[in-house]
Every structure is written in structure tokens, then in C-alpha cells.
Short mmCIF file of C-alpha atoms in Angstrom, two decimals:
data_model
loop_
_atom_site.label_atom_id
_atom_site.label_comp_id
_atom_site.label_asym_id
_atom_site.label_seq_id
_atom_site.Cartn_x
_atom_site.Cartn_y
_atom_site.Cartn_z
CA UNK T 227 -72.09 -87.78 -100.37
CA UNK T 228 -68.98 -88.77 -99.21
CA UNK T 229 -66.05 -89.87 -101.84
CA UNK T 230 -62.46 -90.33 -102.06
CA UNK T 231 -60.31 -87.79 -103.79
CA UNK T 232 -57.30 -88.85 -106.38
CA UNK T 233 -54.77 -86.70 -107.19
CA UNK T 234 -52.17 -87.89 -109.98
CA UNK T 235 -48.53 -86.05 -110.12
CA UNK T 236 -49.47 -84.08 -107.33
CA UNK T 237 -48.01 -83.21 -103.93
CA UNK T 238 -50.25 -82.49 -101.36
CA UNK T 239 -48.96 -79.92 -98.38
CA UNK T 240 -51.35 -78.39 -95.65
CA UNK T 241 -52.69 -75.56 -98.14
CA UNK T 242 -54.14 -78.27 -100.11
CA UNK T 243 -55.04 -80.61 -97.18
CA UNK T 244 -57.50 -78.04 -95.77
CA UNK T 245 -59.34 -76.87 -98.62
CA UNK T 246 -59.50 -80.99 -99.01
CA UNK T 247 -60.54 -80.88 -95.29
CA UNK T 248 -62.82 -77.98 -96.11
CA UNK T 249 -65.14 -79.91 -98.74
CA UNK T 250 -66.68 -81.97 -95.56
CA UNK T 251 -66.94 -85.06 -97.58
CA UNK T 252 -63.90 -86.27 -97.98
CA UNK T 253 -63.10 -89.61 -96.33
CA UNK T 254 -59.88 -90.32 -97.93
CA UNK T 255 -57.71 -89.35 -100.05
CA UNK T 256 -55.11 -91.07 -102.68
CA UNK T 257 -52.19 -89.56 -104.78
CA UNK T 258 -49.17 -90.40 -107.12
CA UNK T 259 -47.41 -88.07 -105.76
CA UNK T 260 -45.75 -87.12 -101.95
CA UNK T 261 -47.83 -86.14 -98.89
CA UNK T 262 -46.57 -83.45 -96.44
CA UNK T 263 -45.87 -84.68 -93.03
CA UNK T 264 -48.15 -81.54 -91.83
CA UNK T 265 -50.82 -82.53 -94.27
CA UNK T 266 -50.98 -86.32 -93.14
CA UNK T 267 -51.50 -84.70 -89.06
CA UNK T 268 -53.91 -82.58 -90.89
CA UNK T 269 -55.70 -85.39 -92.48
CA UNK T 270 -55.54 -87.61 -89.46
CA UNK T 271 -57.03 -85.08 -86.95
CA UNK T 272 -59.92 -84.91 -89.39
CA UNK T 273 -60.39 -88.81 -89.96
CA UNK T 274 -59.36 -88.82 -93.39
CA UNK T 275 -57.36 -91.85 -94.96
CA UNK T 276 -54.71 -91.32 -97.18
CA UNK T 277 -52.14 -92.74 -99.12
CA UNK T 278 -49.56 -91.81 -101.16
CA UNK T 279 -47.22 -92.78 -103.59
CA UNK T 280 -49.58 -95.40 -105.74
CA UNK T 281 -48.23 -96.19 -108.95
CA UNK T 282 -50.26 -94.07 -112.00
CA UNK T 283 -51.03 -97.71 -113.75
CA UNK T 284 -52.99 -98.77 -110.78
CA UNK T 285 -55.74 -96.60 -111.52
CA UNK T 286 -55.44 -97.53 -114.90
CA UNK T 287 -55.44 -101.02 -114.49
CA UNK T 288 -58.63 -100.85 -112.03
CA UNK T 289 -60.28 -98.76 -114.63
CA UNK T 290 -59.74 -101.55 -117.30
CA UNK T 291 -61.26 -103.97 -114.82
CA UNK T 292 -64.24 -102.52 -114.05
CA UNK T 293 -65.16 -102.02 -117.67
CA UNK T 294 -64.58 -105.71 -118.47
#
């Protein structure tokens, strides 16, 4: 099943990218923190979406919505 992996307060840098990579179902992936330049080459050579920087409270505002 593929999914999209969040990472809070975490850097991501091509160690981390690949074993990412590795899982085979990842189709994106979102984090708080700062995303190597070599990761984000990594990432797009394997058609994974990513993002970086979101604010914390935007998960925790989307949580709150789906619950009401």
C-alpha cells in the first residue's frame, strides 16, 4: 500500500532518503524539518514528492479537522 511518510523535527539527508526509498511504497514524503539537496535528487529520481519545512500546527490543525 502506498502512503506518505511525516517526519516532525527531523532533517532528512541521503542516508535517510534511501532507506525511505528502500520501503518501495513511499510516494511522498513531508517534514518539519530541512531536506538535503542530495536527498531531494534522491527522492526525485525515484518519483517521490516531498516537502519540507511545514509548520508542526499544520498537522495538528488537519488532525482536529478530520475528527470534527
Amino acid at each position: 500500500m502506498a502512503y506518505i511518510e511525516i517526519k516532525t523535527k527531523k532533517n532528512i539527508y541521503p542516508g535517510e532518503a534511501k532507506k525511505l526509498i528502500a520501503k518501495g511504497s513511499v510516494i511522498g514524503v513531508l517534514t518539519t524539518g530541512k531536506i538535503s539537496p542530495d536527498a531531494k535528487k534522491l527522492f526525485d529520481e525515484a518519483n517521490i514528492a516531498w516537502a519540507e519545512n511545514i509548520p508542526e500546527k499544520e498537522f495538528m490543525e488537519s488532525e482536529a479537522q478530520e475528527e470534527g
